[in-house]
XYZ file of C-alpha atoms in Angstrom:
654
model
C 16.216 30.023 10.256
C 14.460 26.764 9.454
C 16.550 26.362 6.312
C 19.792 26.776 8.290
C 18.577 24.211 10.818
C 17.879 21.734 8.038
C 21.348 22.341 6.587
C 22.975 21.707 9.973
C 20.941 18.541 10.455
C 21.929 17.374 6.987
C 25.643 17.939 7.753
C 25.606 15.943 11.014
C 25.997 12.501 9.381
C 28.976 13.718 7.347
C 30.657 15.189 10.434
C 30.271 11.900 12.270
C 31.608 10.017 9.259
C 34.675 12.309 9.116
C 35.390 11.743 12.798
C 35.150 8.008 12.363
C 37.547 8.124 9.396
C 40.045 10.208 11.391
C 39.834 7.742 14.253
C 40.427 4.799 11.926
C 43.396 6.613 10.354
C 44.862 7.332 13.792
C 44.612 3.738 14.945
C 46.025 2.389 11.674
C 48.981 4.765 11.994
C 49.660 3.594 15.542
C 49.397 -0.031 14.502
C 52.141 0.427 11.888
C 54.560 1.912 14.446
C 57.168 -0.408 16.062
C 58.070 0.619 19.626
C 60.999 -0.984 21.495
C 60.870 -0.821 25.296
C 64.378 -0.214 26.725
C 65.615 -0.591 30.276
C 67.435 2.231 32.087
C 70.841 0.595 31.617
C 70.218 -0.159 27.895
C 69.271 3.465 27.264
C 72.293 4.865 29.130
C 74.602 2.563 27.212
C 73.142 3.729 23.878
C 73.367 7.350 25.016
C 77.040 7.096 26.015
C 77.955 5.315 22.772
C 76.353 8.088 20.616
C 73.724 5.701 19.166
C 70.834 8.113 19.863
C 69.694 10.264 16.881
C 66.398 11.704 18.203
C 65.114 12.284 21.720
C 61.784 13.529 23.133
C 61.386 13.982 26.880
C 57.980 14.365 28.521
C 57.846 14.893 32.342
C 55.142 13.162 34.415
C 55.197 14.949 37.762
C 52.424 12.878 39.304
C 54.370 9.661 38.564
C 57.850 11.265 39.207
C 59.242 10.018 35.900
C 60.392 11.157 32.487
C 58.764 9.466 29.477
C 61.513 9.331 26.880
C 60.955 8.451 23.216
C 63.483 8.488 20.406
C 65.428 6.722 17.689
C 68.722 4.909 17.393
C 71.072 4.869 14.412
C 70.196 1.290 13.430
C 66.401 1.883 13.600
C 64.070 1.856 10.570
C 61.815 4.778 9.699
C 58.743 3.447 11.627
C 60.783 2.200 14.603
C 61.207 4.049 17.937
C 62.178 3.271 21.543
C 60.487 4.063 24.831
C 62.033 4.273 28.279
C 61.084 5.633 31.694
C 63.690 7.641 33.659
C 63.620 9.031 37.211
C 62.397 12.618 37.485
C 65.464 14.558 38.631
C 67.659 17.471 37.642
C 70.708 15.194 37.295
C 69.005 13.044 34.674
C 67.818 16.058 32.681
C 71.289 17.634 32.864
C 72.836 14.434 31.555
C 70.437 14.294 28.626
C 71.114 17.931 27.662
C 74.871 17.407 27.924
C 74.696 14.317 25.674
C 72.651 16.278 23.141
C 75.269 19.014 22.958
C 78.126 16.515 22.813
C 76.746 14.184 20.127
C 74.612 16.763 18.301
C 71.290 14.822 18.066
C 67.780 16.302 17.990
C 66.520 16.969 21.523
C 62.922 18.019 22.336
C 61.389 18.706 25.732
C 57.565 18.593 26.026
C 55.479 20.106 28.839
C 53.657 17.865 31.262
C 50.167 17.279 29.658
C 48.623 16.659 33.077
C 49.336 20.240 34.055
C 46.281 21.230 31.916
C 43.134 19.738 33.463
C 40.948 20.587 30.425
C 43.311 18.725 28.138
C 43.191 15.719 30.444
C 39.421 15.661 30.355
C 39.330 15.930 26.581
C 41.960 13.252 26.103
C 40.286 10.824 28.501
C 36.620 11.345 27.720
C 36.466 12.451 24.060
C 36.355 8.891 22.602
C 33.568 7.937 24.992
C 31.598 11.097 24.243
C 32.045 10.523 20.513
C 30.656 6.988 20.751
C 27.718 8.183 22.874
C 26.948 10.997 20.415
C 26.911 8.632 17.444
C 24.713 6.170 19.329
C 22.367 8.966 20.389
C 21.995 10.212 16.817
C 21.234 6.798 15.328
C 18.792 5.918 18.113
C 17.022 9.245 17.795
C 16.651 8.728 14.039
C 15.353 5.198 14.590
C 12.753 6.296 17.108
C 11.632 9.339 15.123
C 12.877 11.900 17.613
C 12.336 15.595 16.976
C 14.643 18.460 17.804
C 17.275 16.015 19.008
C 15.217 14.716 21.956
C 14.048 11.266 23.007
C 10.356 11.592 22.338
C 9.620 8.034 21.196
C 7.261 7.590 24.156
C 5.156 10.489 22.896
C 2.147 10.030 20.670
C 2.634 10.349 16.919
C -0.965 11.416 16.394
C -1.138 14.516 14.199
C -3.660 17.283 14.539
C -5.447 17.970 11.268
C -5.353 21.523 9.932
C -8.197 23.407 8.299
C -6.310 23.870 5.027
C -7.637 20.705 3.384
C -10.987 20.539 5.133
C -13.268 17.753 3.888
C -17.054 17.776 4.248
C -19.872 15.414 3.303
C -20.135 17.210 -0.056
C -16.792 15.655 -0.970
C -17.999 12.140 -0.073
C -20.130 10.595 -2.808
C -21.821 7.236 -3.035
C -21.964 6.587 0.742
C -25.470 7.779 1.610
C -26.277 5.193 4.293
C -22.770 5.303 5.724
C -22.978 9.077 6.140
C -26.289 8.720 7.968
C -24.652 6.296 10.420
C -21.985 8.791 11.459
C -24.123 11.952 11.448
C -25.170 11.201 15.033
C -21.547 11.672 16.073
C -21.578 15.164 14.621
C -24.867 16.036 16.330
C -23.462 14.846 19.662
C -20.259 16.839 19.321
C -22.232 19.984 18.439
C -25.100 19.531 20.919
C -24.355 16.855 23.572
C -27.159 18.056 25.913
C -29.801 16.911 23.413
C -28.666 13.309 23.898
C -27.992 13.556 27.622
C -31.528 14.831 28.258
C -32.973 11.460 27.223
C -30.208 9.436 28.853
C -28.674 8.416 25.539
C -25.021 7.489 25.362
C -23.216 8.279 22.171
C -21.045 5.472 20.773
C -17.486 5.689 22.067
C -16.095 4.267 18.894
C -17.064 3.642 15.272
C -15.337 0.996 13.186
C -15.349 1.505 9.421
C -14.524 -1.644 7.494
C -14.683 -2.722 3.892
C -12.561 -3.311 0.793
C -9.587 -1.036 0.070
C -10.323 2.257 -1.658
C -14.001 2.524 -0.708
C -13.630 5.828 1.171
C -13.229 4.882 4.845
C -10.506 7.427 5.566
C -12.310 10.077 3.524
C -15.506 9.507 5.522
C -13.630 9.942 8.817
C -12.094 13.212 7.586
C -15.554 14.411 6.539
C -16.925 13.731 10.035
C -14.165 15.886 11.521
C -14.779 18.609 8.940
C -18.525 18.692 9.585
C -18.197 18.616 13.375
C -15.545 21.352 13.346
C -13.657 19.843 16.306
C -9.981 18.875 16.724
C -9.177 15.829 14.651
C -6.235 13.590 15.573
C -5.153 10.988 13.057
C -2.613 8.191 13.403
C -1.816 4.855 11.760
C -1.961 1.609 13.725
C 1.654 0.849 12.825
C 2.812 4.096 14.533
C 2.152 2.632 17.979
C 4.546 -0.299 17.865
C 8.274 0.426 17.934
C 11.562 -1.202 18.847
C 11.417 -0.927 22.645
C 8.998 -2.637 25.004
C 6.375 -0.295 26.460
C 6.697 2.394 23.780
C 3.354 1.545 22.164
C 1.455 1.624 25.459
C 3.122 4.918 26.356
C 2.065 6.434 23.029
C -1.530 5.318 23.552
C -1.608 6.983 26.994
C -0.062 10.161 25.654
C -2.513 10.282 22.746
C -5.520 10.124 25.049
C -4.000 12.700 27.388
C -3.630 15.100 24.449
C -7.197 14.395 23.356
C -8.583 15.049 26.854
C -7.018 18.503 26.874
C -8.835 19.424 23.627
C -12.119 17.516 24.174
C -14.589 17.256 22.530
C -12.507 15.818 19.714
C -12.096 12.932 17.282
C -9.307 10.359 17.098
C -8.922 8.496 13.831
C -6.833 5.306 13.797
C -6.178 4.090 10.265
C -5.338 0.413 9.624
C -6.156 -0.527 13.213
C -5.567 -4.208 12.425
C -1.814 -3.478 12.707
C -2.214 -3.117 16.478
C -5.654 -4.634 17.155
C -5.062 -8.224 15.998
C -6.502 -10.999 18.101
C -4.342 -11.759 21.145
C -2.834 -15.192 21.635
C -3.318 -16.123 17.982
C -0.701 -17.602 15.804
C 1.622 -20.517 16.408
C 2.823 -20.412 20.031
C 0.643 -17.453 21.060
C 2.731 -14.900 22.911
C 2.549 -11.644 24.803
C 4.600 -9.245 22.753
C 4.825 -5.496 22.502
C 1.822 -5.338 20.147
C -0.409 -7.068 22.680
C 0.674 -4.699 25.450
C -0.212 -1.789 23.195
C -3.624 -3.320 22.483
C -4.245 -3.851 26.206
C -3.536 -0.191 26.868
C -5.858 0.846 24.025
C -8.643 -1.329 25.465
C -8.153 0.234 28.887
C -8.204 3.790 27.566
C -11.333 3.202 25.476
C -13.397 1.622 28.238
C -11.516 1.377 31.502
C -11.970 3.008 34.881
C -10.975 6.385 33.520
C -13.433 8.680 31.786
C -12.916 9.828 28.215
C -15.854 12.165 27.994
C -16.092 13.914 24.665
C -13.537 11.691 22.896
C -14.872 9.677 19.971
C -12.667 7.168 18.205
C -13.089 6.280 14.540
C -11.040 3.379 13.191
C -10.698 1.912 9.718
C -9.600 -1.521 8.555
C -9.811 -3.873 5.605
C -9.625 -6.933 7.882
C -12.291 -6.864 10.605
C -12.005 -10.663 10.899
C -8.544 -10.428 12.486
C -9.484 -7.930 15.214
C -9.612 -8.919 18.873
C -13.185 -9.578 20.135
C -12.566 -7.348 23.162
C -12.026 -4.434 20.801
C -15.368 -4.963 19.081
C -17.602 -5.311 22.114
C -20.123 -2.593 23.117
C -18.468 0.144 25.116
C -15.485 0.281 22.778
C -16.435 0.098 19.140
C -20.167 0.250 19.664
C -20.993 0.805 16.025
C -19.558 -1.019 13.055
C -20.218 0.469 9.632
C -19.621 -1.517 6.457
C -18.278 0.618 3.614
C -18.904 -1.518 0.550
C -18.126 -1.037 -3.104
C -20.496 1.498 -4.672
C -23.445 0.518 -6.864
C -24.102 2.080 -10.261
C -25.726 5.176 -8.721
C -22.887 5.562 -6.238
C -20.289 5.226 -8.998
C -22.032 7.930 -10.989
C -21.913 10.312 -8.006
C -18.238 9.500 -7.360
C -17.326 10.086 -11.005
C -19.055 13.479 -10.911
C -17.056 14.461 -7.808
C -13.726 13.484 -9.378
C -14.709 15.110 -12.660
C -15.004 18.570 -11.050
C -11.400 19.489 -11.751
C -11.227 17.630 -15.085
C -11.927 19.116 -18.508
C -14.350 16.645 -20.104
C -15.504 16.750 -23.711
C -19.197 17.044 -24.518
C -19.419 13.420 -25.611
C -18.375 11.992 -22.235
C -21.313 10.039 -20.820
C -20.891 9.745 -17.027
C -23.984 7.503 -16.462
C -22.829 5.098 -19.187
C -19.327 5.045 -17.708
C -20.737 4.251 -14.264
C -22.681 1.351 -15.730
C -19.540 -0.046 -17.383
C -17.453 -0.034 -14.190
C -19.015 -2.609 -11.805
C -16.702 -3.664 -8.986
C -14.745 -0.398 -9.117
C -14.021 1.324 -5.808
C -13.906 5.084 -5.338
C -10.115 4.992 -5.570
C -10.335 2.964 -8.797
C -12.677 5.515 -10.360
C -10.432 8.404 -9.350
C -7.459 6.582 -10.869
C -9.459 5.888 -14.036
C -10.162 9.583 -14.664
C -6.587 10.511 -13.772
C -5.198 7.994 -16.266
C -7.587 9.355 -18.890
C -6.350 12.901 -18.186
C -2.728 11.780 -18.567
C -3.557 10.138 -21.898
C -5.308 13.302 -23.110
C -2.237 15.382 -22.242
C -0.013 12.849 -24.007
C -2.178 13.156 -27.123
C -2.131 16.989 -26.947
C -5.897 17.240 -26.523
C -7.691 20.141 -24.859
C -10.339 17.921 -23.232
C -10.794 14.314 -22.091
C -12.896 12.281 -24.511
C -14.493 8.835 -24.205
C -11.612 7.485 -26.268
C -9.139 8.330 -23.489
C -11.485 6.988 -20.814
C -11.929 3.698 -22.696
C -8.183 3.376 -23.149
C -7.593 4.216 -19.466
C -10.120 1.562 -18.423
C -8.323 -1.030 -20.513
C -4.950 0.025 -19.097
C -6.206 -0.251 -15.526
C -7.773 -3.686 -16.084
C -5.290 -5.367 -18.436
C -2.253 -3.129 -18.753
C -1.025 -1.044 -21.707
C -1.728 -2.154 -25.256
C 1.097 -3.972 -27.045
C 0.253 -2.759 -30.531
C 3.826 -3.162 -31.745
C 3.910 -6.846 -30.814
C 4.354 -8.981 -33.927
C 1.894 -11.875 -34.266
C 1.217 -14.343 -37.031
C -2.049 -14.225 -38.925
C -2.963 -17.638 -37.529
C -2.620 -16.336 -33.962
C -4.825 -13.351 -34.776
C -7.510 -15.664 -36.204
C -7.405 -17.932 -33.146
C -7.809 -14.964 -30.778
C -10.564 -13.421 -32.951
C -12.684 -16.593 -32.970
C -11.992 -17.219 -29.277
C -13.217 -13.772 -28.237
C -16.102 -13.917 -30.724
C -17.217 -17.186 -29.091
C -17.557 -15.366 -25.761
C -19.484 -12.579 -27.474
C -21.950 -14.933 -29.222
C -22.924 -16.682 -25.981
C -23.134 -13.307 -24.203
C -25.544 -12.087 -26.868
C -27.737 -15.212 -26.914
C -27.981 -15.968 -23.170
C -29.900 -13.519 -20.973
C -28.156 -14.620 -17.755
C -24.692 -14.326 -19.245
C -22.763 -11.102 -18.845
C -23.329 -8.404 -21.448
C -20.557 -7.846 -23.951
C -19.233 -4.276 -23.657
C -16.081 -4.524 -25.708
C -14.099 -7.099 -27.681
C -10.517 -6.653 -28.819
C -7.695 -8.767 -30.199
C -5.022 -6.203 -29.314
C -2.668 -7.831 -26.779
C -2.656 -6.343 -23.281
C -0.568 -7.603 -20.397
C -0.268 -11.374 -20.678
C -3.488 -11.729 -22.690
C -3.600 -11.940 -26.479
C -7.004 -10.253 -26.433
C -9.916 -9.889 -24.082
C -13.655 -9.603 -23.861
C -15.122 -7.029 -21.466
C -18.320 -8.567 -20.116
C -20.334 -7.108 -17.251
C -23.642 -8.142 -15.663
C -26.707 -6.704 -17.353
C -27.889 -5.544 -13.926
C -26.320 -5.517 -10.471
C -27.855 -8.111 -8.163
C -27.460 -8.879 -4.492
C -27.872 -12.585 -5.195
C -27.277 -14.763 -8.231
C -29.574 -17.605 -9.237
C -28.401 -21.049 -10.242
C -29.311 -20.245 -13.835
C -27.216 -17.065 -13.725
C -24.155 -18.975 -12.516
C -24.592 -21.748 -15.092
C -24.868 -19.211 -17.906
C -21.762 -17.401 -16.645
C -19.852 -20.677 -16.812
C -21.243 -21.288 -20.301
C -20.019 -17.868 -21.409
C -16.554 -18.541 -19.975
C -16.269 -21.864 -21.815
C -17.478 -20.442 -25.126
C -14.008 -19.276 -26.194
C -12.573 -22.806 -26.044
C -15.683 -24.172 -27.775
C -15.260 -21.710 -30.667
C -11.639 -22.803 -31.130
C -12.653 -26.461 -31.246
C -15.620 -25.935 -33.597
C -13.785 -23.715 -36.101
C -10.261 -25.124 -36.109
C -10.760 -28.640 -34.755
C -7.920 -27.796 -32.361
C -7.603 -26.310 -28.873
C -5.062 -23.855 -27.449
C -3.809 -22.617 -24.081
C -5.740 -19.356 -24.424
C -8.624 -20.500 -22.221
C -6.539 -20.957 -19.057
C -8.001 -17.954 -17.220
C -11.527 -18.837 -18.386
C -11.195 -22.342 -16.935
C -9.929 -20.951 -13.640
C -12.972 -18.714 -13.252
C -15.415 -21.415 -14.396
C -13.967 -24.010 -12.015
C -14.129 -21.579 -9.115
C -17.815 -20.852 -9.767
C -18.630 -24.566 -10.164
C -16.862 -25.490 -6.916
C -18.626 -22.720 -5.021
C -21.969 -23.949 -6.385
C -21.300 -27.426 -4.972
C -19.446 -26.714 -1.697
C -20.799 -23.315 -0.601
C -24.130 -22.548 -2.288
C -25.725 -26.014 -2.127
C -26.629 -25.929 -5.866
C -25.991 -29.592 -6.713
C -27.391 -33.069 -6.158
C -25.429 -33.237 -2.883
C -28.097 -31.050 -1.365
C -28.203 -27.781 0.575
C -24.984 -28.251 2.530
C -21.940 -26.041 3.019
C -18.976 -28.337 2.696
C -16.165 -25.746 2.831
C -15.802 -22.543 4.778
C -13.119 -20.053 5.709
C -12.160 -20.255 9.370
C -9.292 -20.948 11.717
C -6.351 -18.785 12.663
C -6.016 -15.559 10.762
C -2.249 -15.875 10.951
C -2.127 -19.040 8.862
C -1.986 -19.180 5.101
C -5.065 -19.391 2.894
C -4.664 -23.090 2.235
C -4.508 -23.867 5.938
C -7.333 -21.500 6.753
C -10.058 -23.472 4.945
C -12.098 -25.915 6.955
C -12.920 -29.260 5.350
C -15.812 -31.062 7.010
C -16.341 -34.018 4.683
C -14.892 -37.449 4.002
C -12.867 -38.654 1.019
C -16.007 -40.256 -0.413
C -17.795 -36.907 -0.339
C -14.728 -35.277 -1.913
C -15.100 -37.685 -4.825
C -18.790 -36.775 -5.109
C -17.873 -33.075 -5.117
C -15.487 -33.645 -8.024
C -18.200 -35.612 -9.840
C -20.759 -32.812 -9.409
C -18.258 -30.186 -10.560
C -17.482 -32.284 -13.630
C -21.201 -32.628 -14.316
C -21.748 -28.849 -14.175
C -18.769 -28.100 -16.423
C -19.742 -30.790 -18.961
C -23.349 -29.572 -19.193
C -22.244 -25.977 -19.692
C -19.666 -27.023 -22.290
C -22.347 -28.917 -24.268
C -24.675 -25.914 -24.045
C -21.945 -23.564 -25.304
C -21.195 -25.954 -28.179
C -24.846 -25.997 -29.240
C -25.111 -22.180 -29.147
C -21.926 -21.776 -31.213
C -23.053 -24.344 -33.798
C -26.538 -22.789 -34.032
C -25.080 -19.305 -34.499
C -22.090 -20.124 -36.685
C -22.924 -17.273 -39.098
C -22.881 -14.728 -36.262
C -19.569 -16.165 -35.034
C -18.028 -15.783 -38.483
C -19.397 -12.250 -38.859
C -17.984 -11.111 -35.509
C -14.622 -12.815 -36.056
C -14.035 -11.443 -39.564
C -15.087 -7.942 -38.482
C -12.815 -8.190 -35.445
C -9.870 -9.175 -37.643
C -10.472 -6.049 -39.701
C -11.180 -3.502 -36.949
C -9.343 -5.243 -34.038
C -11.683 -3.627 -31.473
C -15.489 -3.596 -31.325
C -17.611 -1.610 -28.853
C -21.022 -2.624 -27.515
C -22.789 -0.213 -29.885
C -20.908 -1.588 -32.883
C -21.678 -5.183 -31.890
C -25.388 -4.408 -31.454
C -25.486 -2.722 -34.877
C -23.588 -5.623 -36.398
C -26.074 -8.169 -34.992
C -29.088 -6.205 -36.271
C -27.758 -5.121 -39.681
C -25.043 -7.632 -40.543
C -22.485 -4.894 -41.225
C -20.523 -2.181 -39.463
C -22.172 1.263 -39.224
C -20.915 4.095 -41.380
C -20.464 7.612 -40.013
C -23.917 8.558 -41.336
C -25.478 5.437 -39.873
C -24.189 6.265 -36.400
C -25.990 9.606 -36.364
C -29.267 8.331 -37.820
C -31.894 7.150 -35.341
C -33.367 4.612 -37.758
C -30.043 2.856 -38.154
C -29.105 2.847 -34.470
C -29.523 -0.261 -32.375
C -32.405 -0.515 -29.908
C -29.923 -0.587 -27.007
C -28.305 2.659 -28.155
C -31.715 4.318 -28.609
C -32.751 3.355 -25.076
C -29.544 4.860 -23.708
C -30.264 8.118 -25.538
C -33.842 8.070 -24.238
C -32.593 7.605 -20.687
C -30.178 10.532 -21.042
C -32.975 12.799 -22.298
C -35.297 11.717 -19.472
C -37.997 10.066 -21.620
C -40.439 8.259 -19.331
C -41.356 4.639 -20.032
C -38.607 4.186 -22.636
C -37.755 0.683 -21.401
C -41.160 -0.665 -22.575
C -41.127 1.157 -25.936
C -40.185 -0.402 -29.255
C -37.748 1.149 -31.703
C -40.269 3.273 -33.597
C -41.818 4.711 -30.417
C -38.437 5.739 -29.011
C -37.468 7.425 -32.306
C -40.720 9.473 -32.246
C -39.986 10.646 -28.712
C -36.381 11.518 -29.585
C -37.422 13.541 -32.644
C -39.913 15.691 -30.702
């Protein structure tokens, strides 16, 4: 039955198209016809002189006339005449007599007005056809169902129990889950709160970067509470007609009241909840009317007992203040990017349905993915699985995960790209320069991987991550990061006496850090002042949205301080490269041979001056101290971080 309905709905556009084509054909045919209007005397003259070759007579009793159409001997194929004659027996008799006498084709047609149904069809069919086509297009535009105008109805969907999500499926959001557990307790046992006079928050706003699990957390709340869960996107409220959005908000709350207690989840609420009156010219458009209705329903004169609203957004800064006040969204929960422990938990959740090889180290992978969101980590493992299938492997190994990480960050490898040997040497020394400074400076980011295989627009890249995740960075940390970024250009200049365009991205990052140190962090001789900040209208572009609260003289001083920071870091990088020229040469020549070096290989290379053999990699004595500490951590050896190499080996061999 459903299949037949879908087939009929699919045929409707083609039926309408056919009708339109037939109409166009009909009108074109009429347009090509030439009709000559004759007077009574002209027609009778032609009739008596045997000029008539065809004749069609149609009586019109209501008008008391005959409508006569026909052709004359001198007419072309598309040419006819038309004449009106009095409705009488004498006229009809004369026409019949002339037909018999001159032997021309004579046709008599019944009065069409004698059939009332035919009149109705003839008069009203074009109008009905136009209305039907308009109805169909409008219904499609407004998202109507079953052929009805339901665009004033709410588009909120009721979640089914088929894909039920619980807190077990949400990893890395420990504090965030604690914040929303009160909602579940209230929905299950509201009397416990009412006894002490407590009022549960009417709304909870989840905000944070994309992919951090805001929607997943909302679904988990509904799954744990086991109550009806309505979900809708902010963009579903606003449509073509004025008042539709407000009507949908009212209808949504009416539905929710009938099934209370329940949850309403509004995803991307910034689509409808943007600050009113903002932007150039302000305005009171359909979106603002929808927002006003939402504000009224959340905390107006009416009661919404048992209805809790959860909303998610990536842009809390653009939301209207009235939406964020107590009584509406009482609680605002920040869902940030996960830390190393959170990433490990998320990876374990997404690894449940993946076939991982024994050598896959989840804790090490979590440590190597700072800045990754939950969605990024899920995509990483999925890409690794696709690569494993492509390589006809039965399990996902670290090789596929490493390759997937590189693909996500930089794009696919361009191994077939032809490069000159000189280009390869330039890239090798450039990336080795970054690695040398990363090895020698404690505050610089740790080198995890170096490659000269082109990816994306880069000829090679150096994967460097912080040695530990910090809430705040010191001035020394930032200066050493800049030094590490400039080291690639320094290596080019020291080795070749020439510079290239390869350091463009490094300079961009270094300049950004230096400017922030001067204008935002107060880490210069200008003192502890914030000279630039993001503010202003959220509807303006980024360049217009930055407040500048200093004079041109201060702007010159800012440039001077930035130059000073960059110059000092450049000199420091030059000294480190010159002092460790042997290490630079070792890394560069090895990189030219192997093209890619991992952290373990680099550590072994620094300690032993050569690449490890297969036997070396499995021998504790020939492993690097960093690798031994990682193994000790995996095996749960206590106090490994303070042990030297020999002590760790003894513990590992027990």
